[in-house]
mmCIF file of C-alpha atoms in Angstrom:
data_model
loop_
_atom_site.group_PDB
_atom_site.id
_atom_site.type_symbol
_atom_site.label_atom_id
_atom_site.label_comp_id
_atom_site.label_asym_id
_atom_site.label_seq_id
_atom_site.Cartn_x
_atom_site.Cartn_y
_atom_site.Cartn_z
ATOM 1 C CA UNK A 1 31.520 8.860 -9.668
ATOM 2 C CA UNK A 2 29.496 7.841 -13.206
ATOM 3 C CA UNK A 3 29.393 4.158 -12.317
ATOM 4 C CA UNK A 4 28.219 4.667 -8.895
ATOM 5 C CA UNK A 5 25.356 6.255 -10.364
ATOM 6 C CA UNK A 6 24.335 3.563 -12.799
ATOM 7 C CA UNK A 7 24.680 0.642 -10.619
ATOM 8 C CA UNK A 8 21.627 3.076 -8.054
ATOM 9 C CA UNK A 9 19.431 3.778 -11.399
ATOM 10 C CA UNK A 10 20.410 -0.154 -11.866
ATOM 11 C CA UNK A 11 18.679 -0.924 -8.957
ATOM 12 C CA UNK A 12 15.596 1.507 -8.699
ATOM 13 C CA UNK A 13 13.124 -1.208 -9.097
ATOM 14 C CA UNK A 14 13.785 -1.845 -5.390
ATOM 15 C CA UNK A 15 13.792 2.249 -4.592
ATOM 16 C CA UNK A 16 10.365 2.232 -6.241
ATOM 17 C CA UNK A 17 8.544 -0.729 -4.998
ATOM 18 C CA UNK A 18 10.882 -1.979 -1.566
ATOM 19 C CA UNK A 19 10.693 -5.362 -0.733
ATOM 20 C CA UNK A 20 6.826 -4.876 0.500
ATOM 21 C CA UNK A 21 6.582 -4.961 -2.900
ATOM 22 C CA UNK A 22 8.566 -8.356 -3.495
ATOM 23 C CA UNK A 23 6.919 -9.866 -1.199
ATOM 24 C CA UNK A 24 3.495 -8.837 -2.725
ATOM 25 C CA UNK A 25 4.756 -10.675 -5.652
ATOM 26 C CA UNK A 26 5.716 -13.924 -4.017
ATOM 27 C CA UNK A 27 2.221 -14.312 -2.142
ATOM 28 C CA UNK A 28 0.275 -15.597 -4.971
ATOM 29 C CA UNK A 29 2.704 -18.506 -5.904
ATOM 30 C CA UNK A 30 3.462 -19.339 -2.464
ATOM 31 C CA UNK A 31 0.045 -19.852 -2.031
ATOM 32 C CA UNK A 32 -0.126 -22.329 -4.632
ATOM 33 C CA UNK A 33 3.120 -23.805 -3.006
ATOM 34 C CA UNK A 34 1.251 -23.915 0.194
ATOM 35 C CA UNK A 35 -1.644 -25.665 -0.562
ATOM 36 C CA UNK A 36 0.072 -28.182 -3.006
ATOM 37 C CA UNK A 37 2.354 -29.428 -0.010
ATOM 38 C CA UNK A 38 -0.358 -29.214 2.122
ATOM 39 C CA UNK A 39 -2.076 -31.754 0.061
ATOM 40 C CA UNK A 40 0.816 -34.318 -0.302
ATOM 41 C CA UNK A 41 1.059 -33.921 3.502
ATOM 42 C CA UNK A 42 -3.007 -35.321 3.875
ATOM 43 C CA UNK A 43 -2.570 -37.748 0.852
ATOM 44 C CA UNK A 44 0.298 -38.996 3.504
ATOM 45 C CA UNK A 45 -1.246 -39.110 6.688
ATOM 46 C CA UNK A 46 -3.814 -40.653 5.307
ATOM 47 C CA UNK A 47 -1.475 -43.533 3.524
ATOM 48 C CA UNK A 48 0.366 -44.487 7.139
ATOM 49 C CA UNK A 49 -3.009 -44.017 8.123
ATOM 50 C CA UNK A 50 -4.016 -47.062 5.814
ATOM 51 C CA UNK A 51 -1.028 -49.042 6.452
ATOM 52 C CA UNK A 52 1.104 -48.222 9.685
ATOM 53 C CA UNK A 53 -0.067 -49.234 13.510
ATOM 54 C CA UNK A 54 -1.098 -47.024 15.645
ATOM 55 C CA UNK A 55 -1.314 -44.086 12.736
ATOM 56 C CA UNK A 56 -3.421 -42.476 13.953
ATOM 57 C CA UNK A 57 -3.865 -42.553 17.220
ATOM 58 C CA UNK A 58 -4.070 -39.747 19.616
ATOM 59 C CA UNK A 59 -0.532 -40.808 21.671
ATOM 60 C CA UNK A 60 0.852 -41.006 18.425
ATOM 61 C CA UNK A 61 0.396 -37.754 16.725
ATOM 62 C CA UNK A 62 1.342 -36.289 20.094
ATOM 63 C CA UNK A 63 4.497 -37.863 20.004
ATOM 64 C CA UNK A 64 4.961 -36.448 16.581
ATOM 65 C CA UNK A 65 4.346 -33.164 17.220
ATOM 66 C CA UNK A 66 7.080 -33.084 20.264
ATOM 67 C CA UNK A 67 9.883 -34.813 17.882
ATOM 68 C CA UNK A 68 9.085 -31.686 15.663
ATOM 69 C CA UNK A 69 8.859 -29.253 17.444
ATOM 70 C CA UNK A 70 12.807 -29.854 17.925
ATOM 71 C CA UNK A 71 13.561 -29.058 14.637
ATOM 72 C CA UNK A 72 10.683 -26.785 14.066
ATOM 73 C CA UNK A 73 11.913 -24.318 16.647
ATOM 74 C CA UNK A 74 15.260 -24.055 14.514
ATOM 75 C CA UNK A 75 13.660 -23.876 11.284
ATOM 76 C CA UNK A 76 11.605 -21.074 11.923
ATOM 77 C CA UNK A 77 15.117 -19.041 12.076
ATOM 78 C CA UNK A 78 16.950 -21.065 9.381
ATOM 79 C CA UNK A 79 13.757 -20.051 6.648
ATOM 80 C CA UNK A 80 15.250 -16.300 6.844
ATOM 81 C CA UNK A 81 18.374 -17.209 6.963
ATOM 82 C CA UNK A 82 17.995 -19.435 3.706
ATOM 83 C CA UNK A 83 15.797 -16.413 2.393
ATOM 84 C CA UNK A 84 18.706 -14.024 2.960
ATOM 85 C CA UNK A 85 20.960 -16.535 0.431
ATOM 86 C CA UNK A 86 23.142 -17.518 3.279
ATOM 87 C CA UNK A 87 22.909 -21.080 5.156
ATOM 88 C CA UNK A 88 23.984 -22.029 9.230
ATOM 89 C CA UNK A 89 25.018 -26.423 9.506
ATOM 90 C CA UNK A 90 26.215 -25.766 12.870
ATOM 91 C CA UNK A 91 22.964 -25.716 14.556
ATOM 92 C CA UNK A 92 23.098 -29.687 15.284
ATOM 93 C CA UNK A 93 26.685 -29.506 17.281
ATOM 94 C CA UNK A 94 24.891 -25.853 18.562
ATOM 95 C CA UNK A 95 22.706 -28.309 20.128
ATOM 96 C CA UNK A 96 24.966 -30.708 21.670
ATOM 97 C CA UNK A 97 26.840 -27.450 22.811
ATOM 98 C CA UNK A 98 23.670 -25.987 24.565
ATOM 99 C CA UNK A 99 23.000 -29.368 26.400
ATOM 100 C CA UNK A 100 26.645 -29.933 27.655
ATOM 101 C CA UNK A 101 27.405 -26.443 29.021
ATOM 102 C CA UNK A 102 23.650 -26.407 30.667
ATOM 103 C CA UNK A 103 24.562 -29.530 32.150
ATOM 104 C CA UNK A 104 28.452 -28.602 33.281
ATOM 105 C CA UNK A 105 26.315 -24.767 34.976
ATOM 106 C CA UNK A 106 23.374 -26.790 36.119
ATOM 107 C CA UNK A 107 25.389 -30.396 38.218
ATOM 108 C CA UNK A 108 28.872 -29.412 37.990
ATOM 109 C CA UNK A 109 29.004 -25.870 39.363
ATOM 110 C CA UNK A 110 25.438 -25.853 41.167
ATOM 111 C CA UNK A 111 24.159 -22.806 38.848
ATOM 112 C CA UNK A 112 19.831 -22.565 39.858
ATOM 113 C CA UNK A 113 18.406 -24.296 36.749
ATOM 114 C CA UNK A 114 16.127 -20.826 34.940
ATOM 115 C CA UNK A 115 20.195 -19.000 35.227
ATOM 116 C CA UNK A 116 21.809 -21.402 33.530
ATOM 117 C CA UNK A 117 19.101 -21.947 30.796
ATOM 118 C CA UNK A 118 19.029 -17.845 30.473
ATOM 119 C CA UNK A 119 22.890 -18.183 30.161
ATOM 120 C CA UNK A 120 22.912 -21.240 27.700
ATOM 121 C CA UNK A 121 20.906 -19.137 25.662
ATOM 122 C CA UNK A 122 22.813 -15.983 26.031
ATOM 123 C CA UNK A 123 25.480 -18.025 25.015
ATOM 124 C CA UNK A 124 23.758 -19.379 22.057
ATOM 125 C CA UNK A 125 22.807 -15.925 20.721
ATOM 126 C CA UNK A 126 27.088 -14.939 21.123
ATOM 127 C CA UNK A 127 28.084 -17.327 19.613
ATOM 128 C CA UNK A 128 25.557 -16.960 16.211
ATOM 129 C CA UNK A 129 26.048 -13.841 16.211
ATOM 130 C CA UNK A 130 29.989 -14.164 15.972
ATOM 131 C CA UNK A 131 29.831 -16.253 12.736
ATOM 132 C CA UNK A 132 27.108 -13.678 11.640
ATOM 133 C CA UNK A 133 30.275 -11.068 12.615
ATOM 134 C CA UNK A 134 32.790 -13.109 10.701
ATOM 135 C CA UNK A 135 30.396 -13.789 8.083
ATOM 136 C CA UNK A 136 29.567 -10.253 7.805
ATOM 137 C CA UNK A 137 33.032 -8.433 8.390
ATOM 138 C CA UNK A 138 34.981 -10.782 6.225
ATOM 139 C CA UNK A 139 33.171 -11.516 3.609
ATOM 140 C CA UNK A 140 33.674 -15.358 4.235
ATOM 141 C CA UNK A 141 30.556 -17.285 3.143
ATOM 142 C CA UNK A 142 27.952 -18.842 5.476
ATOM 143 C CA UNK A 143 29.139 -22.142 5.176
ATOM 144 C CA UNK A 144 32.505 -22.068 5.726
ATOM 145 C CA UNK A 145 32.079 -20.603 8.851
ATOM 146 C CA UNK A 146 29.450 -22.373 10.011
ATOM 147 C CA UNK A 147 30.801 -25.476 9.047
ATOM 148 C CA UNK A 148 34.012 -25.043 11.324
ATOM 149 C CA UNK A 149 31.924 -23.355 14.143
ATOM 150 C CA UNK A 150 30.238 -27.025 12.923
ATOM 151 C CA UNK A 151 33.521 -28.594 14.259
ATOM 152 C CA UNK A 152 34.479 -26.357 17.223
ATOM 153 C CA UNK A 153 31.273 -26.510 18.796
ATOM 154 C CA UNK A 154 30.965 -30.587 18.523
ATOM 155 C CA UNK A 155 34.515 -30.380 20.119
ATOM 156 C CA UNK A 156 33.453 -28.611 22.726
ATOM 157 C CA UNK A 157 31.088 -30.790 24.205
ATOM 158 C CA UNK A 158 33.064 -33.412 24.217
ATOM 159 C CA UNK A 159 35.427 -31.674 26.089
ATOM 160 C CA UNK A 160 33.096 -30.157 28.393
ATOM 161 C CA UNK A 161 31.808 -33.484 29.480
ATOM 162 C CA UNK A 162 34.404 -35.826 29.095
ATOM 163 C CA UNK A 163 31.958 -37.521 25.962
ATOM 164 C CA UNK A 164 29.721 -38.725 29.323
ATOM 165 C CA UNK A 165 26.123 -37.268 29.406
ATOM 166 C CA UNK A 166 24.919 -35.494 33.087
ATOM 167 C CA UNK A 167 21.991 -36.061 34.610
ATOM 168 C CA UNK A 168 20.107 -33.914 35.697
ATOM 169 C CA UNK A 169 17.410 -34.471 37.833
ATOM 170 C CA UNK A 170 14.429 -32.195 38.498
ATOM 171 C CA UNK A 171 10.356 -32.526 37.962
ATOM 172 C CA UNK A 172 10.017 -28.573 36.886
ATOM 173 C CA UNK A 173 12.442 -28.495 34.081
ATOM 174 C CA UNK A 174 11.992 -32.435 32.466
ATOM 175 C CA UNK A 175 8.126 -31.061 32.549
ATOM 176 C CA UNK A 176 9.440 -28.374 29.644
ATOM 177 C CA UNK A 177 10.552 -31.380 27.201
ATOM 178 C CA UNK A 178 8.179 -34.341 28.199
ATOM 179 C CA UNK A 179 5.116 -32.373 30.055
ATOM 180 C CA UNK A 180 2.078 -31.131 28.473
ATOM 181 C CA UNK A 181 -0.685 -28.070 28.598
ATOM 182 C CA UNK A 182 -4.417 -29.559 27.893
ATOM 183 C CA UNK A 183 -3.114 -32.690 26.079
ATOM 184 C CA UNK A 184 -0.482 -30.419 24.229
ATOM 185 C CA UNK A 185 3.116 -31.251 24.476
ATOM 186 C CA UNK A 186 4.859 -27.390 26.039
ATOM 187 C CA UNK A 187 7.186 -28.009 22.848
ATOM 188 C CA UNK A 188 4.637 -28.106 20.295
ATOM 189 C CA UNK A 189 3.572 -24.746 21.984
ATOM 190 C CA UNK A 190 6.516 -23.422 22.070
ATOM 191 C CA UNK A 191 6.981 -23.295 18.563
ATOM 192 C CA UNK A 192 3.299 -22.154 18.129
ATOM 193 C CA UNK A 193 3.905 -19.361 19.724
ATOM 194 C CA UNK A 194 7.725 -18.553 18.398
ATOM 195 C CA UNK A 195 5.904 -19.399 14.630
ATOM 196 C CA UNK A 196 3.338 -16.622 15.582
ATOM 197 C CA UNK A 197 6.855 -14.129 16.224
ATOM 198 C CA UNK A 198 8.198 -14.966 13.294
ATOM 199 C CA UNK A 199 5.443 -14.580 11.101
ATOM 200 C CA UNK A 200 4.928 -10.919 12.012
ATOM 201 C CA UNK A 201 8.714 -10.575 11.959
ATOM 202 C CA UNK A 202 8.431 -11.771 8.141
ATOM 203 C CA UNK A 203 5.339 -10.083 6.944
ATOM 204 C CA UNK A 204 4.662 -7.140 8.809
ATOM 205 C CA UNK A 205 8.218 -5.570 9.736
ATOM 206 C CA UNK A 206 10.553 -3.456 8.303
ATOM 207 C CA UNK A 207 13.083 -6.009 9.494
ATOM 208 C CA UNK A 208 11.387 -9.092 7.376
ATOM 209 C CA UNK A 209 11.371 -7.069 4.292
ATOM 210 C CA UNK A 210 14.609 -6.569 4.451
ATOM 211 C CA UNK A 211 15.847 -10.160 4.964
ATOM 212 C CA UNK A 212 13.956 -10.566 1.253
ATOM 213 C CA UNK A 213 15.770 -8.093 -0.396
ATOM 214 C CA UNK A 214 18.445 -9.273 0.980
ATOM 215 C CA UNK A 215 18.233 -12.707 -0.920
ATOM 216 C CA UNK A 216 16.573 -10.953 -4.037
ATOM 217 C CA UNK A 217 20.152 -8.348 -4.408
ATOM 218 C CA UNK A 218 22.487 -8.138 -1.128
ATOM 219 C CA UNK A 219 24.083 -5.177 -3.517
ATOM 220 C CA UNK A 220 20.505 -3.812 -4.474
ATOM 221 C CA UNK A 221 19.774 -3.753 -0.959
ATOM 222 C CA UNK A 222 22.808 -2.279 0.358
ATOM 223 C CA UNK A 223 22.679 0.581 -2.436
ATOM 224 C CA UNK A 224 19.111 1.022 -1.170
ATOM 225 C CA UNK A 225 19.896 2.047 2.790
ATOM 226 C CA UNK A 226 19.432 -1.141 4.204
ATOM 227 C CA UNK A 227 22.114 -2.321 7.234
ATOM 228 C CA UNK A 228 23.351 -5.362 5.320
ATOM 229 C CA UNK A 229 25.909 -6.819 7.694
ATOM 230 C CA UNK A 230 23.779 -5.704 10.615
ATOM 231 C CA UNK A 231 20.871 -8.165 9.506
ATOM 232 C CA UNK A 232 23.301 -10.637 8.680
ATOM 233 C CA UNK A 233 24.473 -10.834 12.136
ATOM 234 C CA UNK A 234 20.806 -10.482 13.845
ATOM 235 C CA UNK A 235 20.391 -13.664 11.786
ATOM 236 C CA UNK A 236 22.465 -15.953 12.594
ATOM 237 C CA UNK A 237 22.348 -14.573 16.319
ATOM 238 C CA UNK A 238 19.012 -16.354 15.693
ATOM 239 C CA UNK A 239 19.461 -19.439 14.380
ATOM 240 C CA UNK A 240 22.320 -19.051 17.574
ATOM 241 C CA UNK A 241 19.477 -18.994 20.857
ATOM 242 C CA UNK A 242 16.720 -21.548 18.367
ATOM 243 C CA UNK A 243 19.304 -24.198 18.480
ATOM 244 C CA UNK A 244 19.898 -23.535 22.048
ATOM 245 C CA UNK A 245 16.620 -23.627 22.977
ATOM 246 C CA UNK A 246 15.791 -27.054 21.346
ATOM 247 C CA UNK A 247 19.027 -28.373 23.408
ATOM 248 C CA UNK A 248 17.346 -27.066 26.932
ATOM 249 C CA UNK A 249 13.970 -29.282 25.438
ATOM 250 C CA UNK A 250 16.016 -31.816 23.980
ATOM 251 C CA UNK A 251 17.730 -32.034 27.467
ATOM 252 C CA UNK A 252 14.621 -31.606 29.415
ATOM 253 C CA UNK A 253 13.622 -34.498 27.699
ATOM 254 C CA UNK A 254 16.341 -36.784 28.331
ATOM 255 C CA UNK A 255 17.177 -35.994 32.140
ATOM 256 C CA UNK A 256 20.764 -35.604 30.783
ATOM 257 C CA UNK A 257 23.221 -32.796 29.217
ATOM 258 C CA UNK A 258 24.475 -34.969 26.615
ATOM 259 C CA UNK A 259 27.136 -33.824 24.038
ATOM 260 C CA UNK A 260 26.333 -36.062 21.740
ATOM 261 C CA UNK A 261 22.566 -35.129 21.080
ATOM 262 C CA UNK A 262 21.266 -33.208 18.207
ATOM 263 C CA UNK A 263 23.424 -35.232 15.150
ATOM 264 C CA UNK A 264 21.670 -34.766 11.853
ATOM 265 C CA UNK A 265 19.680 -31.806 12.995
ATOM 266 C CA UNK A 266 21.112 -29.289 10.586
ATOM 267 C CA UNK A 267 20.209 -31.916 7.703
ATOM 268 C CA UNK A 268 16.501 -32.196 8.688
ATOM 269 C CA UNK A 269 16.220 -28.394 9.637
ATOM 270 C CA UNK A 270 17.337 -27.670 6.056
ATOM 271 C CA UNK A 271 15.964 -30.530 4.361
ATOM 272 C CA UNK A 272 11.787 -29.358 6.184
ATOM 273 C CA UNK A 273 12.552 -25.366 4.752
ATOM 274 C CA UNK A 274 13.911 -26.393 0.952
ATOM 275 C CA UNK A 275 11.145 -29.076 1.205
ATOM 276 C CA UNK A 276 8.527 -25.972 2.576
ATOM 277 C CA UNK A 277 9.579 -23.807 -0.847
ATOM 278 C CA UNK A 278 12.603 -21.642 0.579
ATOM 279 C CA UNK A 279 14.551 -21.342 -2.656
ATOM 280 C CA UNK A 280 18.734 -22.210 -2.079
ATOM 281 C CA UNK A 281 19.462 -19.088 -3.199
ATOM 282 C CA UNK A 282 17.750 -17.085 -1.917
ATOM 283 C CA UNK A 283 15.004 -14.442 -2.026
ATOM 284 C CA UNK A 284 12.270 -16.934 -1.440
ATOM 285 C CA UNK A 285 10.705 -19.022 1.492
ATOM 286 C CA UNK A 286 7.688 -18.361 3.631
ATOM 287 C CA UNK A 287 7.519 -19.871 7.541
ATOM 288 C CA UNK A 288 3.946 -21.656 6.834
ATOM 289 C CA UNK A 289 5.818 -23.349 4.214
ATOM 290 C CA UNK A 290 7.915 -24.065 6.392
ATOM 291 C CA UNK A 291 5.553 -25.299 8.921
ATOM 292 C CA UNK A 292 4.289 -27.393 6.685
ATOM 293 C CA UNK A 293 7.589 -29.443 5.528
ATOM 294 C CA UNK A 294 8.411 -30.068 9.289
ATOM 295 C CA UNK A 295 5.268 -31.771 10.015
ATOM 296 C CA UNK A 296 5.066 -33.582 6.233
ATOM 297 C CA UNK A 297 8.992 -34.924 7.314
ATOM 298 C CA UNK A 298 7.805 -35.161 11.142
ATOM 299 C CA UNK A 299 4.299 -37.887 9.960
ATOM 300 C CA UNK A 300 6.925 -39.199 7.314
ATOM 301 C CA UNK A 301 9.540 -39.923 9.461
ATOM 302 C CA UNK A 302 7.247 -41.584 12.544
ATOM 303 C CA UNK A 303 5.515 -43.717 9.423
ATOM 304 C CA UNK A 304 8.632 -45.354 8.254
ATOM 305 C CA UNK A 305 9.536 -45.909 11.716
ATOM 306 C CA UNK A 306 5.906 -47.894 12.341
ATOM 307 C CA UNK A 307 6.090 -49.733 9.364
ATOM 308 C CA UNK A 308 9.624 -51.289 10.296
ATOM 309 C CA UNK A 309 11.610 -49.159 7.974
ATOM 310 C CA UNK A 310 15.632 -49.672 8.209
ATOM 311 C CA UNK A 311 16.995 -46.509 9.268
ATOM 312 C CA UNK A 312 19.414 -46.528 7.185
ATOM 313 C CA UNK A 313 17.017 -46.260 4.542
ATOM 314 C CA UNK A 314 15.442 -43.466 5.900
ATOM 315 C CA UNK A 315 18.076 -41.443 5.588
ATOM 316 C CA UNK A 316 17.761 -42.365 1.750
ATOM 317 C CA UNK A 317 14.029 -41.301 1.540
ATOM 318 C CA UNK A 318 15.242 -37.550 2.964
ATOM 319 C CA UNK A 319 17.777 -37.807 0.791
ATOM 320 C CA UNK A 320 15.842 -38.091 -2.584
ATOM 321 C CA UNK A 321 13.421 -36.009 -0.575
ATOM 322 C CA UNK A 322 15.334 -32.941 -0.342
ATOM 323 C CA UNK A 323 16.279 -33.273 -3.879
ATOM 324 C CA UNK A 324 13.322 -33.434 -5.147
ATOM 325 C CA UNK A 325 12.515 -30.496 -3.297
ATOM 326 C CA UNK A 326 15.557 -28.693 -4.927
ATOM 327 C CA UNK A 327 14.840 -30.427 -8.369
ATOM 328 C CA UNK A 328 10.882 -28.873 -8.352
ATOM 329 C CA UNK A 329 11.760 -25.533 -6.555
ATOM 330 C CA UNK A 330 14.627 -25.152 -10.093
ATOM 331 C CA UNK A 331 11.646 -25.330 -12.165
ATOM 332 C CA UNK A 332 9.864 -22.416 -10.780
ATOM 333 C CA UNK A 333 10.129 -19.297 -12.396
ATOM 334 C CA UNK A 334 12.603 -17.179 -10.039
ATOM 335 C CA UNK A 335 11.037 -13.795 -8.720
ATOM 336 C CA UNK A 336 14.104 -12.539 -7.904
ATOM 337 C CA UNK A 337 15.543 -11.720 -11.112
ATOM 338 C CA UNK A 338 11.966 -10.182 -11.897
ATOM 339 C CA UNK A 339 11.835 -7.854 -9.083
ATOM 340 C CA UNK A 340 15.551 -6.468 -9.500
ATOM 341 C CA UNK A 341 15.698 -6.319 -13.001
ATOM 342 C CA UNK A 342 16.378 -3.409 -14.666
ATOM 343 C CA UNK A 343 12.880 -2.219 -16.306
ATOM 344 C CA UNK A 344 12.764 -1.141 -20.744
ATOM 345 C CA UNK A 345 13.116 1.769 -21.478
ATOM 346 C CA UNK A 346 9.409 3.173 -22.756
ATOM 347 C CA UNK A 347 8.418 4.935 -25.701
ATOM 348 C CA UNK A 348 8.202 8.230 -23.206
ATOM 349 C CA UNK A 349 11.835 7.762 -21.545
ATOM 350 C CA UNK A 350 12.892 7.726 -24.930
ATOM 351 C CA UNK A 351 11.263 10.809 -25.955
ATOM 352 C CA UNK A 352 9.611 9.384 -28.693
#
């Protein structure tokens, strides 16, 4: 009993300041990181505008926004997952699985398209929640759980379609992935709306504060009354439904339920979150940083394509980018240890 009380007292700063206090401590550092990343993004765009043909044309910029949205939508949920000191590497396979399931439901089973779309979103949430439940209930590392899911979903997508794309010809559905509103691509608008929602959740709700608290110190968060297991399940359900949504949008653009799309998306998503300043060990990350990271990587990849850079070299460049982002993040002072560190006794507390 004494040990339990000592553990609670050790984490008293969390009870006193709460995750809200931790967020306030993180804002100055996060703001400086956003300015730095924003400056890098602007510099990259200037360099590409001078060297890459047609980079600054309206059509190309809108294409960057459209393509970046497919990654960015998932990156919003992945940010909270990584902030909570978890990881989900199954999102690429989830995209392929969602596309395959939608093709089967809409074409092979002749479901109405909107019913099939809702069913795919619900299935994505269910699969993600299942992964979160295994992580939370059995305490299996999220990397292992989602690695198994990565393989299973890839196989299921190929089995459902016999490795063959399922054509879907419907102008209304095609508009979701290829259309625009006032010249802005529909996927970019969807990402913008989701960004606003996720920003409010992360910064203005008890759930968002709980995510940061869990990433800083899960045991301290549990002792403070935060339902750690429930939060983890919700986080993985969120990435599941976002991956399904991205899969639907890409299916719309391609005009077919394709079991092979989404390859490498999990890498691109995690790269964007890390470049945006998130800490892989949890407790730090922001949606603004993630959005800047998504745009930076989207512009960089687009520029390399326009410059005719070999596709294999692009993978090398992205790998170097991730390594640099991790090294820069490791060089920053970690805030989670400051927030949850046991305070030194003062003279008053010592009775002097």
